[in-house]
Amino acid sequence: MLLLGFLTLPLTSEAQNRIDITARLLEESKMLLIQQDVYFENTTNDTLTAIYFNDWAHSFSSKQSKLGKRFAENYDRKFHLAKNDKRGSSKINSILGDSFNNLTFKRLKDAEDVIEVTLNNALLPGETKHIKLNYNIRIPDAKFTGYGALDNGDFNLKYWFIAPAVYDGTWHYYSNKNLDDLFMAPTDFSIDFSYKKNYRFVNELKQTAAAVNKDNKYRTVHLEGKDRNNTTIYLRQISEFQITETDNLTVVTNITDDKVIPDREAIIIDKITGFLTQELGAYPFEKLVISNIDYAENPVYGLNQLPDFLSPFPQDFKYELKILKTAIDNFVDRTLFINPRDDRWIADGIKTYTMMKYMDHYYPKLKVVGTLNRYWLARQFHLSEMEFNEQYNLLYMHMARMNLDQPLTTPYDSLIKFNKNIANSYKAASGMNYLSEYLSDEIIDESIDDFYVANKLKITSSKTYDSILRSKTSKNLDWFFKDFVDSRKRIDYKFNEVKKEGDSIKIELRNKTKSQMPIPVYGMNGDKVVSKTWVEGFEKEKQIRIAADSIDRVVINAKGFVPEFNRRNNYKKVNPFLGVNKPFQFKLLQDLEDPSRNQVFFMPVAEYNFYDGFKIGAKMYNKTLLSKPFNYKIEPQYGLKSNKLTGSAGFSYTQNLDEDNLFAIRFGMSGSLSSYAPDAMYKTYSPFVTFAFRTDDFRSDKRQYLTISNINVYRDESNVIVNDDPNYSVFNVRYINSNPGVINSFSWNTDFELSQKFSKFSITAKYRRVFLNNRQFDLRFFGGTFLYNDTRSRGDYFSFALDRPTDYLFRYNYYGRSENSGLFSQQLILAEGGFKSKLDTPFGNEWLTSVNTSTTIWNFIHGYADIGLIKNHGAPARFLYDSGIRTVLVEDYFEIFLPIYSSNGWEVGQPNYDQKIRFIVTLDIGTMLSLFTRKWY
């Protein structure tokens, strides 16, 4: 007996905690009644007087919770607009100690979904405390996160019980922010879960036979699990989950595809589990449950997400990707107990690196465009040459080029959504791939295998992996963990000089960044690799020599496995013709950046204004799918109505700054040529410089911009409209302070203008708030004054406008900028006075102040009101007002304004009412796309 007890002791003592739960689901009221026993072990040398619990079901209780604020930050209004009975919560009935005495508890002030329980007796090192909890859970609607109560009566339950936080010398508790990152110590579960017997029950724990209660309505299932870090429950009236028995484990999933036969699905699942077992070792549990919700939370991003009729991949391959991605995620998350909020990068790196190895093993020649490669047109794009695994570098570099990348060690809740979902895990995997080339595949594979096997079902961290990797090589890896992992430092090397000297080539390299990371230099003959030399990191410049052999050019990072910031400066010919190291390439439509070519793109364009009609033309430009510092475009167009040549041109250079709140400086020049009247054209050109500022919090949308420009305008004489000032130049300084948001939004800007005949200053402020009762309120203020004005005798072209600015700086997208009647005169640009009614004093040549308000009446119907004071020279200031109905189809993009009452009186009963209606219409594709991309950046 003693020997048996000794042999079984390690098995029973691995888990730090034990949780026993008796739960009953009330389907109609969407409630869970729970009695829970927690056995919390103090594995540290500290004495504890309190224990903290994560009560994430309660994170849904308030729109002001951290979860609610997170939804708002992500421009998701579903939670804010939901009724109270759709949001979840928990109600604690009692918390008792091991002597059945009541324990004092409280919710933390800054984290209502974290509970602090004060112990009556201190918990000493090595001791275990028994705590009994009795509480009710109101299950939230599943539309918020995918988990909760579904409209059809089914349930997806995650984070449905109260879990003790991890203590390892520091308490690791934090609020739910819909990041799927609860941190639990290895825990043994014993659960009795009761539910209506017409439901099918799906869960990853070991189940015993379900017993039907005496009333023959409820079924109770008993669950057991050891060394677990969570347990998710799916309840279905008609179950879509399928069970696949493989050689390694049982897989339960509802990820299915009607176009893939079941036998093929089973083969794919077996293939994937076999690969994961080979790469990561045996899965320590009998059953792996993966769901379509798991995949939706963390899909494979790319062309595989296109609808079936557009997808370039076979249906069974798309299914395989879904199973692979979700299986890897669950395989690692269920077995590696790493703090997923503060130290997630190593787990994400292992997941994505394992997926890359799978693709290399089974699909080594697969391109990112899939079967599109069969078509001649697709093969004309450099994108068609990109291998499937190269997209990981590309998508990380997308954020680096936008100056939005974040260190891999950034807390998970501080990541921009694109970095959280895509870029950081891809960077981590790219870093492992980089190391595998620098060290060897064997070293990286062994280090991952050793790390996984030694730390499976234990609390661990990336520091453990650091130690394991360093133990396998004599090379210094500080550059990887300090520069690549723990900073935003980029990699960028270029050639200073390449010179052939006898039978060798002298190469002088330059490091353009502050990092010192190793880089490979290739000797090439055409596209053939002749030699490869690894150069250790250096500070500024370094000379190396390579054998000349038959080398005609040298290339830095030719294969692209080093995630280098700029590969366009990596090519140098030994004997360049006329100093040209890279050939020019002209292509129709935008393409992926090809660093070995000087790319020029052409794209058909079409625009419209009332005077030129439809304008068709072509744009010549150099912008690729990745941002670059220098961009230019030349866009000639032809007006089909005016029969005139129009168009625009411009260039800009952006200098990104990594470490300061001033994160970018952009300067350049733009110009345009178009019609402003039926018989007259205008030309503009404007040099500019913009300074862009942001806060230290990258997730914050708060930005500040200071733009200095000089707008030069040349207008033809017109017989249709009065043109007393055909040519002019305006020096402009504009400051913008913007803090947008879906619940609270506030921005303001100032404008200073200086011209030969006038100078003016104005300020505009906008505030928008969505209240807890889902009513919206908008408030806008404008105030502007002339510092001097010598243009009064020439009309109101430069005056402040009450309802329709003249746009003498040609900033606004007017479709008929000189129209005084007709449909295009009713287009509303919400600038300057911001009025919607056309009043008898439309301009002010001294000063103008106005306030514009709007509030919700019902759904997308709002009421608006404007008031203002307008002052003209030699006349008293006038007080003006208007009001009406605002119909919001897409806010700020498609709106209709119906005037009701104004300084003109009751407008509804006046003649030609249809001509008083105003509208906002935005047809610019780039502007519309920002509606969908804003939550990602």
Short mmCIF file of C-alpha atoms in Angstrom, two decimals, residues 18-442:
data_model
loop_
_atom_site.label_atom_id
_atom_site.label_comp_id
_atom_site.label_asym_id
_atom_site.label_seq_id
_atom_site.Cartn_x
_atom_site.Cartn_y
_atom_site.Cartn_z
CA ARG A 18 -9.03 21.15 -7.87
CA ILE A 19 -12.53 22.34 -8.77
CA ASP A 20 -15.73 20.40 -8.09
CA ILE A 21 -18.87 21.83 -9.71
CA THR A 22 -22.55 20.97 -9.55
CA ALA A 23 -24.36 23.01 -12.19
CA ARG A 24 -27.89 23.12 -13.54
CA LEU A 25 -28.87 24.89 -16.74
CA LEU A 26 -32.26 26.61 -16.87
CA GLU A 27 -32.75 26.88 -20.61
CA GLU A 28 -35.82 29.14 -20.64
CA SER A 29 -34.39 31.78 -18.33
CA LYS A 30 -30.84 31.27 -19.67
CA MET A 31 -29.44 30.80 -16.18
CA LEU A 32 -26.86 28.52 -14.60
CA LEU A 33 -27.24 27.56 -10.94
CA ILE A 34 -23.84 26.56 -9.61
CA GLN A 35 -22.41 25.11 -6.41
CA GLN A 36 -18.64 24.97 -6.55
CA ASP A 37 -15.82 23.71 -4.34
CA VAL A 38 -12.35 25.09 -4.97
CA TYR A 39 -9.24 23.53 -3.47
CA PHE A 40 -6.50 26.13 -3.92
CA GLU A 41 -2.91 25.08 -3.25
CA ASN A 42 -0.28 27.64 -2.25
CA THR A 43 2.78 26.46 -4.19
CA THR A 44 4.93 29.46 -3.24
CA ASN A 45 6.89 30.43 -0.14
CA ASP A 46 4.52 33.31 0.55
CA THR A 47 1.72 33.42 3.11
CA LEU A 48 -1.60 34.40 1.53
CA THR A 49 -4.39 36.28 3.27
CA ALA A 50 -6.64 36.55 0.22
CA ILE A 51 -7.37 34.63 -2.97
CA TYR A 52 -8.46 36.23 -6.23
CA PHE A 53 -10.95 34.70 -8.64
CA ASN A 54 -11.72 35.46 -12.28
CA ASP A 55 -15.49 35.81 -12.67
CA TRP A 56 -15.58 36.45 -16.39
CA ALA A 57 -19.28 35.76 -16.76
CA HIS A 58 -19.77 39.06 -14.92
CA SER A 59 -17.75 41.01 -17.50
CA PHE A 60 -20.96 41.25 -19.58
CA SER A 61 -22.89 42.96 -16.77
CA SER A 62 -22.18 46.56 -17.74
CA LYS A 63 -21.57 48.64 -20.82
CA GLN A 64 -18.88 50.38 -18.79
CA SER A 65 -17.00 47.18 -17.99
CA LYS A 66 -13.61 46.63 -19.56
CA LEU A 67 -15.24 44.18 -21.94
CA GLY A 68 -17.87 46.74 -22.89
CA LYS A 69 -15.21 49.37 -23.48
CA ARG A 70 -13.23 46.90 -25.56
CA PHE A 71 -16.19 46.35 -27.86
CA ALA A 72 -16.47 50.12 -28.29
CA GLU A 73 -12.74 50.46 -29.04
CA ASN A 74 -13.20 47.88 -31.79
CA TYR A 75 -16.08 49.88 -33.32
CA ASP A 76 -18.53 47.14 -32.35
CA ARG A 77 -21.84 48.60 -31.16
CA LYS A 78 -23.77 45.35 -30.65
CA PHE A 79 -23.01 45.15 -26.95
CA HIS A 80 -23.71 48.83 -26.33
CA LEU A 81 -27.05 48.64 -28.16
CA ALA A 82 -28.18 45.41 -26.48
CA LYS A 83 -30.91 45.30 -23.86
CA ASN A 84 -30.01 44.43 -20.29
CA ASP A 85 -31.52 40.93 -20.47
CA LYS A 86 -29.20 40.10 -23.38
CA ARG A 87 -26.07 40.83 -21.37
CA GLY A 88 -24.75 38.30 -18.89
CA SER A 89 -23.80 38.60 -15.23
CA SER A 90 -23.15 36.59 -12.11
CA LYS A 91 -24.78 36.81 -8.70
CA ILE A 92 -22.77 35.52 -5.75
CA ASN A 93 -25.09 33.99 -3.13
CA SER A 94 -22.38 32.92 -0.71
CA ILE A 95 -18.68 32.18 -0.35
CA LEU A 96 -17.80 29.88 2.55
CA GLY A 97 -14.57 28.68 4.08
CA ASP A 98 -13.65 25.11 4.92
CA SER A 99 -15.44 25.45 8.26
CA PHE A 100 -18.60 26.66 6.46
CA ASN A 101 -18.00 30.17 7.78
CA ASN A 102 -18.84 33.13 5.55
CA LEU A 103 -15.84 34.75 3.87
CA THR A 104 -15.66 38.43 3.07
CA PHE A 105 -15.44 39.14 -0.65
CA LYS A 106 -15.60 42.11 -2.97
CA ARG A 107 -15.36 42.93 -6.63
CA LEU A 108 -12.34 45.02 -7.56
CA LYS A 109 -13.14 48.63 -8.32
CA ASP A 110 -11.26 48.68 -11.63
CA ALA A 111 -12.17 45.10 -12.56
CA GLU A 112 -15.71 44.05 -11.65
CA ASP A 113 -15.15 40.57 -13.07
CA VAL A 114 -12.37 39.86 -10.54
CA ILE A 115 -13.33 38.86 -6.98
CA GLU A 116 -11.10 39.25 -3.93
CA VAL A 117 -11.91 36.72 -1.19
CA THR A 118 -10.40 37.49 2.22
CA LEU A 119 -9.41 34.38 4.17
CA ASN A 120 -10.26 33.99 7.85
CA ASN A 121 -7.03 32.07 8.32
CA ALA A 122 -3.83 32.69 6.40
CA LEU A 123 -2.87 30.15 3.74
CA LEU A 124 0.66 28.98 4.48
CA PRO A 125 3.17 27.71 1.90
CA GLY A 126 2.36 24.19 0.74
CA GLU A 127 -1.13 24.23 2.26
CA THR A 128 -4.45 23.94 0.43
CA LYS A 129 -7.52 26.03 1.16
CA HIS A 130 -11.07 24.75 0.54
CA ILE A 131 -13.57 27.42 -0.54
CA LYS A 132 -17.25 26.81 -1.33
CA LEU A 133 -19.08 29.11 -3.73
CA ASN A 134 -22.78 29.32 -4.50
CA TYR A 135 -23.74 31.60 -7.40
CA ASN A 136 -26.00 32.08 -10.40
CA ILE A 137 -24.89 32.93 -13.92
CA ARG A 138 -27.07 34.80 -16.36
CA ILE A 139 -25.83 33.63 -19.76
CA PRO A 140 -25.15 36.43 -22.27
CA ASP A 141 -26.37 36.47 -25.85
CA ALA A 142 -23.95 34.63 -28.13
CA LYS A 143 -23.96 37.46 -30.69
CA PHE A 144 -21.31 39.36 -28.71
CA THR A 145 -18.50 36.78 -28.72
CA GLY A 146 -19.92 33.60 -30.23
CA TYR A 147 -20.29 32.13 -26.74
CA GLY A 148 -23.50 32.24 -24.73
CA ALA A 149 -27.15 31.65 -25.59
CA LEU A 150 -27.97 31.27 -29.28
CA ASP A 151 -31.22 32.48 -30.80
CA ASN A 152 -32.27 28.91 -31.64
CA GLY A 153 -32.06 27.79 -28.01
CA ASP A 154 -28.62 26.16 -28.20
CA PHE A 155 -25.74 27.13 -25.91
CA ASN A 156 -21.99 27.65 -26.24
CA LEU A 157 -20.56 28.00 -22.74
CA LYS A 158 -17.06 29.32 -22.16
CA TYR A 159 -15.73 30.96 -18.99
CA TRP A 160 -19.01 29.91 -17.39
CA PHE A 161 -17.58 29.20 -13.93
CA ILE A 162 -15.54 31.22 -11.43
CA ALA A 163 -11.85 30.31 -11.68
CA PRO A 164 -9.05 30.97 -9.18
CA ALA A 165 -6.32 33.25 -10.47
CA VAL A 166 -2.71 32.06 -10.73
CA TYR A 167 -0.29 33.01 -7.95
CA ASP A 168 3.46 32.46 -8.45
CA GLY A 169 4.70 35.24 -6.22
CA THR A 170 2.47 37.68 -8.10
CA TRP A 171 -1.28 37.46 -8.64
CA HIS A 172 -2.09 37.05 -12.34
CA TYR A 173 -5.67 38.27 -12.61
CA TYR A 174 -7.19 40.57 -15.19
CA SER A 175 -10.51 41.42 -16.79
CA ASN A 176 -12.11 39.67 -19.73
CA LYS A 177 -11.59 41.65 -22.95
CA ASN A 178 -12.80 39.03 -25.43
CA LEU A 179 -9.24 37.90 -26.10
CA ASP A 180 -9.67 34.22 -25.20
CA ASP A 181 -6.83 34.51 -22.69
CA LEU A 182 -7.93 33.26 -19.27
CA PHE A 183 -4.86 32.10 -17.30
CA MET A 184 -5.42 29.07 -15.08
CA ALA A 185 -3.04 26.80 -13.20
CA PRO A 186 -3.24 23.05 -13.93
CA THR A 187 -6.56 22.04 -12.41
CA ASP A 188 -8.38 18.79 -11.76
CA PHE A 189 -12.10 19.04 -12.58
CA SER A 190 -15.05 17.03 -11.30
CA ILE A 191 -18.32 18.34 -12.74
CA ASP A 192 -21.95 17.25 -12.50
CA PHE A 193 -23.85 19.20 -15.15
CA SER A 194 -27.64 18.99 -15.49
CA TYR A 195 -29.59 20.03 -18.57
CA LYS A 196 -32.81 19.19 -20.40
CA LYS A 197 -32.56 15.72 -21.82
CA ASN A 198 -33.46 16.81 -25.36
CA TYR A 199 -30.03 18.46 -25.67
CA ARG A 200 -26.85 16.85 -26.96
CA PHE A 201 -23.85 17.53 -24.72
CA VAL A 202 -20.34 18.12 -26.15
CA ASN A 203 -17.26 18.64 -23.99
CA GLU A 204 -13.57 17.67 -24.00
CA LEU A 205 -13.49 16.14 -20.51
CA LYS A 206 -13.98 12.45 -19.81
CA GLN A 207 -17.68 11.71 -19.52
CA THR A 208 -19.49 8.99 -17.64
CA ALA A 209 -22.94 7.78 -18.67
CA ALA A 210 -25.55 10.49 -18.31
CA ALA A 211 -28.34 9.81 -15.82
CA VAL A 212 -31.90 11.06 -16.30
CA ASN A 213 -33.43 12.73 -13.24
CA LYS A 214 -36.52 11.37 -11.54
CA ASP A 215 -38.79 13.89 -13.20
CA ASN A 216 -37.57 12.51 -16.56
CA LYS A 217 -36.85 16.05 -17.79
CA TYR A 218 -33.23 16.65 -16.92
CA ARG A 219 -30.13 14.63 -17.65
CA THR A 220 -27.00 14.88 -15.50
CA VAL A 221 -23.60 14.10 -16.95
CA HIS A 222 -20.50 13.59 -14.83
CA LEU A 223 -17.20 14.98 -16.15
CA GLU A 224 -13.65 14.32 -15.01
CA GLY A 225 -10.48 16.02 -16.15
CA LYS A 226 -6.93 16.27 -14.84
CA ASP A 227 -4.41 19.04 -15.45
CA ARG A 228 -6.83 21.22 -17.40
CA ASN A 229 -6.87 24.97 -17.85
CA ASN A 230 -10.51 25.43 -18.89
CA THR A 231 -13.51 23.50 -20.13
CA THR A 232 -16.00 24.58 -22.79
CA ILE A 233 -19.50 23.12 -23.14
CA TYR A 234 -21.66 22.96 -26.28
CA LEU A 235 -25.35 22.10 -25.93
CA ARG A 236 -27.28 21.28 -29.09
CA GLN A 237 -30.90 20.27 -29.68
CA ILE A 238 -29.76 18.87 -33.00
CA SER A 239 -26.02 18.25 -32.85
CA GLU A 240 -23.82 19.01 -35.84
CA PHE A 241 -20.69 17.75 -34.06
CA GLN A 242 -19.02 14.73 -35.60
CA ILE A 243 -16.65 12.26 -33.94
CA THR A 244 -13.54 11.03 -35.74
CA GLU A 245 -11.41 8.28 -34.21
CA THR A 246 -7.78 8.63 -35.29
CA ASP A 247 -4.68 6.59 -34.50
CA ASN A 248 -3.67 9.22 -31.93
CA LEU A 249 -6.82 10.63 -30.32
CA THR A 250 -10.52 11.26 -30.76
CA VAL A 251 -11.44 14.49 -32.53
CA VAL A 252 -14.90 16.02 -32.04
CA THR A 253 -15.73 18.91 -34.34
CA ASN A 254 -18.55 20.79 -36.02
CA ILE A 255 -16.20 22.23 -38.64
CA THR A 256 -17.68 20.54 -41.67
CA ASP A 257 -18.03 21.19 -45.39
CA ASP A 258 -20.95 19.87 -47.42
CA LYS A 259 -18.70 19.70 -50.48
CA VAL A 260 -16.18 17.42 -48.78
CA ILE A 261 -17.28 13.82 -48.33
CA PRO A 262 -17.13 12.44 -44.75
CA ASP A 263 -14.46 9.86 -45.59
CA ARG A 264 -12.22 12.59 -46.95
CA GLU A 265 -12.82 14.69 -43.81
CA ALA A 266 -11.77 11.73 -41.65
CA ILE A 267 -8.59 11.22 -43.70
CA ILE A 268 -7.69 14.91 -43.33
CA ILE A 269 -8.27 14.87 -39.57
CA ASP A 270 -6.15 11.73 -39.17
CA LYS A 271 -3.40 13.26 -41.29
CA ILE A 272 -3.32 16.41 -39.15
CA THR A 273 -3.37 14.66 -35.77
CA GLY A 274 -0.58 12.35 -36.95
CA PHE A 275 1.55 15.32 -37.97
CA LEU A 276 0.96 17.15 -34.67
CA THR A 277 1.80 14.04 -32.68
CA GLN A 278 5.02 13.66 -34.66
CA GLU A 279 6.02 17.32 -34.27
CA LEU A 280 4.83 18.10 -30.74
CA GLY A 281 4.49 14.72 -29.08
CA ALA A 282 1.45 12.78 -27.96
CA TYR A 283 -1.60 14.76 -26.94
CA PRO A 284 -2.05 14.05 -23.20
CA PHE A 285 -5.83 13.76 -23.35
CA GLU A 286 -8.15 11.31 -25.03
CA LYS A 287 -10.32 13.85 -26.80
CA LEU A 288 -9.76 17.08 -28.75
CA VAL A 289 -12.83 19.26 -29.33
CA ILE A 290 -12.51 21.93 -32.02
CA SER A 291 -15.43 24.09 -33.10
CA ASN A 292 -16.30 26.53 -35.84
CA ILE A 293 -16.34 29.24 -33.17
CA ASP A 294 -12.70 28.45 -32.40
CA TYR A 295 -11.89 28.89 -36.07
CA ALA A 296 -13.94 32.08 -36.43
CA GLU A 297 -11.97 33.60 -33.54
CA ASN A 298 -8.63 32.86 -35.18
CA PRO A 299 -8.96 31.91 -38.85
CA VAL A 300 -6.35 31.48 -41.57
CA TYR A 301 -6.27 34.87 -43.26
CA GLY A 302 -5.84 34.96 -47.02
CA LEU A 303 -7.47 34.14 -50.35
CA ASN A 304 -8.85 30.94 -48.83
CA GLN A 305 -11.47 33.13 -47.12
CA LEU A 306 -13.03 34.16 -50.43
CA PRO A 307 -16.46 32.74 -51.29
CA ASP A 308 -16.42 29.35 -52.97
CA PHE A 309 -17.09 30.74 -56.45
CA LEU A 310 -14.05 33.03 -56.15
CA SER A 311 -11.72 30.86 -54.09
CA PRO A 312 -8.49 29.72 -55.79
CA PHE A 313 -8.22 26.66 -53.54
CA PRO A 314 -10.00 23.27 -53.70
CA GLN A 315 -12.76 22.78 -51.18
CA ASP A 316 -11.03 19.98 -49.31
CA PHE A 317 -7.86 22.08 -48.95
CA LYS A 318 -9.88 24.93 -47.41
CA TYR A 319 -11.41 22.42 -45.02
CA GLU A 320 -7.93 21.09 -44.22
CA LEU A 321 -6.68 24.58 -43.42
CA LYS A 322 -9.57 25.15 -41.01
CA ILE A 323 -8.99 21.88 -39.18
CA LEU A 324 -5.22 22.39 -39.14
CA LYS A 325 -5.35 25.91 -37.75
CA THR A 326 -7.95 25.13 -35.09
CA ALA A 327 -6.37 21.83 -34.08
CA ILE A 328 -2.93 23.42 -33.63
CA ASP A 329 -4.40 26.27 -31.58
CA ASN A 330 -6.27 23.95 -29.23
CA PHE A 331 -3.46 21.39 -29.10
CA VAL A 332 -1.00 24.00 -27.82
CA ASP A 333 -3.41 26.04 -25.68
CA ARG A 334 -4.66 22.97 -23.80
CA THR A 335 -1.15 21.73 -22.97
CA LEU A 336 1.17 24.75 -22.55
CA PHE A 337 0.22 26.79 -19.49
CA ILE A 338 1.73 30.13 -20.45
CA ASN A 339 0.32 33.47 -19.33
CA PRO A 340 -1.65 34.26 -22.50
CA ARG A 341 -1.91 37.97 -21.83
CA ASP A 342 1.64 38.84 -20.85
CA ASP A 343 3.76 36.13 -22.49
CA ARG A 344 1.80 34.85 -25.46
CA TRP A 345 4.36 35.21 -28.24
CA ILE A 346 6.13 31.90 -27.71
CA ALA A 347 2.91 29.87 -27.90
CA ASP A 348 1.72 31.80 -30.97
CA GLY A 349 5.14 31.37 -32.57
CA ILE A 350 5.07 27.60 -32.04
CA LYS A 351 1.55 27.40 -33.49
CA THR A 352 2.31 29.33 -36.67
CA TYR A 353 5.77 27.77 -37.13
CA THR A 354 4.18 24.31 -36.85
CA MET A 355 1.63 25.30 -39.46
CA MET A 356 4.43 26.51 -41.76
CA LYS A 357 6.20 23.16 -41.34
CA TYR A 358 2.98 21.34 -42.22
CA MET A 359 2.64 23.34 -45.43
CA ASP A 360 6.31 22.76 -46.31
CA HIS A 361 5.87 19.03 -45.73
CA TYR A 362 2.64 18.42 -47.61
CA TYR A 363 2.38 21.40 -49.99
CA PRO A 364 5.97 22.60 -50.66
CA LYS A 365 5.16 24.12 -54.06
CA LEU A 366 1.84 25.73 -53.19
CA LYS A 367 1.53 29.41 -54.08
CA VAL A 368 -0.49 31.94 -52.14
CA VAL A 369 -2.80 32.44 -55.16
CA GLY A 370 -3.55 28.71 -55.38
CA THR A 371 -5.06 27.51 -58.63
CA LEU A 372 -5.11 31.02 -60.12
CA ASN A 373 -1.57 30.24 -61.22
CA ARG A 374 -3.05 28.22 -64.06
CA TYR A 375 -4.17 31.42 -65.76
CA TRP A 376 -1.86 33.53 -67.88
CA LEU A 377 -3.24 36.79 -66.52
CA ALA A 378 -2.59 35.79 -62.89
CA ARG A 379 0.96 34.74 -63.72
CA GLN A 380 1.75 38.28 -64.86
CA PHE A 381 1.66 39.40 -61.23
CA HIS A 382 4.57 38.96 -58.85
CA LEU A 383 2.00 37.89 -56.26
CA SER A 384 1.54 34.67 -58.23
CA GLU A 385 5.19 33.73 -57.50
CA MET A 386 4.74 34.07 -53.76
CA GLU A 387 4.85 30.79 -51.85
CA PHE A 388 2.12 30.09 -49.32
CA ASN A 389 4.45 30.42 -46.32
CA GLU A 390 5.87 33.74 -47.52
CA GLN A 391 2.63 35.48 -46.59
CA TYR A 392 3.61 35.38 -42.90
CA ASN A 393 6.54 37.73 -43.48
CA LEU A 394 4.42 39.87 -45.77
CA LEU A 395 1.60 40.47 -43.29
CA TYR A 396 3.97 41.27 -40.45
CA MET A 397 5.86 43.66 -42.74
CA HIS A 398 2.56 45.32 -43.65
CA MET A 399 2.34 46.66 -40.09
CA ALA A 400 6.04 47.48 -39.86
CA ARG A 401 5.85 49.57 -43.03
CA MET A 402 2.84 51.41 -41.60
CA ASN A 403 4.86 52.08 -38.44
CA LEU A 404 2.24 50.19 -36.43
CA ASP A 405 4.21 47.08 -35.47
CA GLN A 406 4.58 46.24 -31.78
CA PRO A 407 7.14 44.16 -29.84
CA LEU A 408 6.27 40.49 -29.42
CA THR A 409 6.39 41.00 -25.65
CA THR A 410 3.61 43.60 -25.75
CA PRO A 411 0.72 42.55 -23.45
CA TYR A 412 -1.99 40.92 -25.50
CA ASP A 413 -4.63 43.48 -24.53
CA SER A 414 -2.36 46.32 -25.71
CA LEU A 415 -2.04 45.05 -29.28
CA ILE A 416 -3.72 46.66 -32.25
CA LYS A 417 -6.30 44.23 -33.63
CA PHE A 418 -4.28 43.48 -36.77
CA ASN A 419 -1.21 42.73 -34.64
CA LYS A 420 -3.27 40.65 -32.21
CA ASN A 421 -4.97 38.56 -34.88
CA ILE A 422 -2.24 38.37 -37.48
CA ALA A 423 1.03 40.27 -37.45
CA ASN A 424 2.57 39.38 -34.08
CA SER A 425 2.06 35.63 -34.33
CA TYR A 426 3.34 35.78 -37.91
CA LYS A 427 6.39 37.75 -36.79
CA ALA A 428 7.08 35.20 -34.05
CA ALA A 429 6.93 32.34 -36.55
CA SER A 430 9.03 34.29 -39.06
CA GLY A 431 11.59 34.80 -36.31
CA MET A 432 11.74 31.06 -35.68
CA ASN A 433 12.12 30.47 -39.41
CA TYR A 434 14.89 33.10 -39.47
CA LEU A 435 16.66 31.26 -36.64
CA SER A 436 16.25 27.91 -38.39
CA GLU A 437 18.18 29.32 -41.38
CA TYR A 438 20.80 31.02 -39.21
CA LEU A 439 21.36 28.11 -36.80
CA SER A 440 19.78 25.06 -38.46
CA ASP A 441 16.40 23.42 -38.81
CA GLU A 442 17.47 20.73 -36.37
#
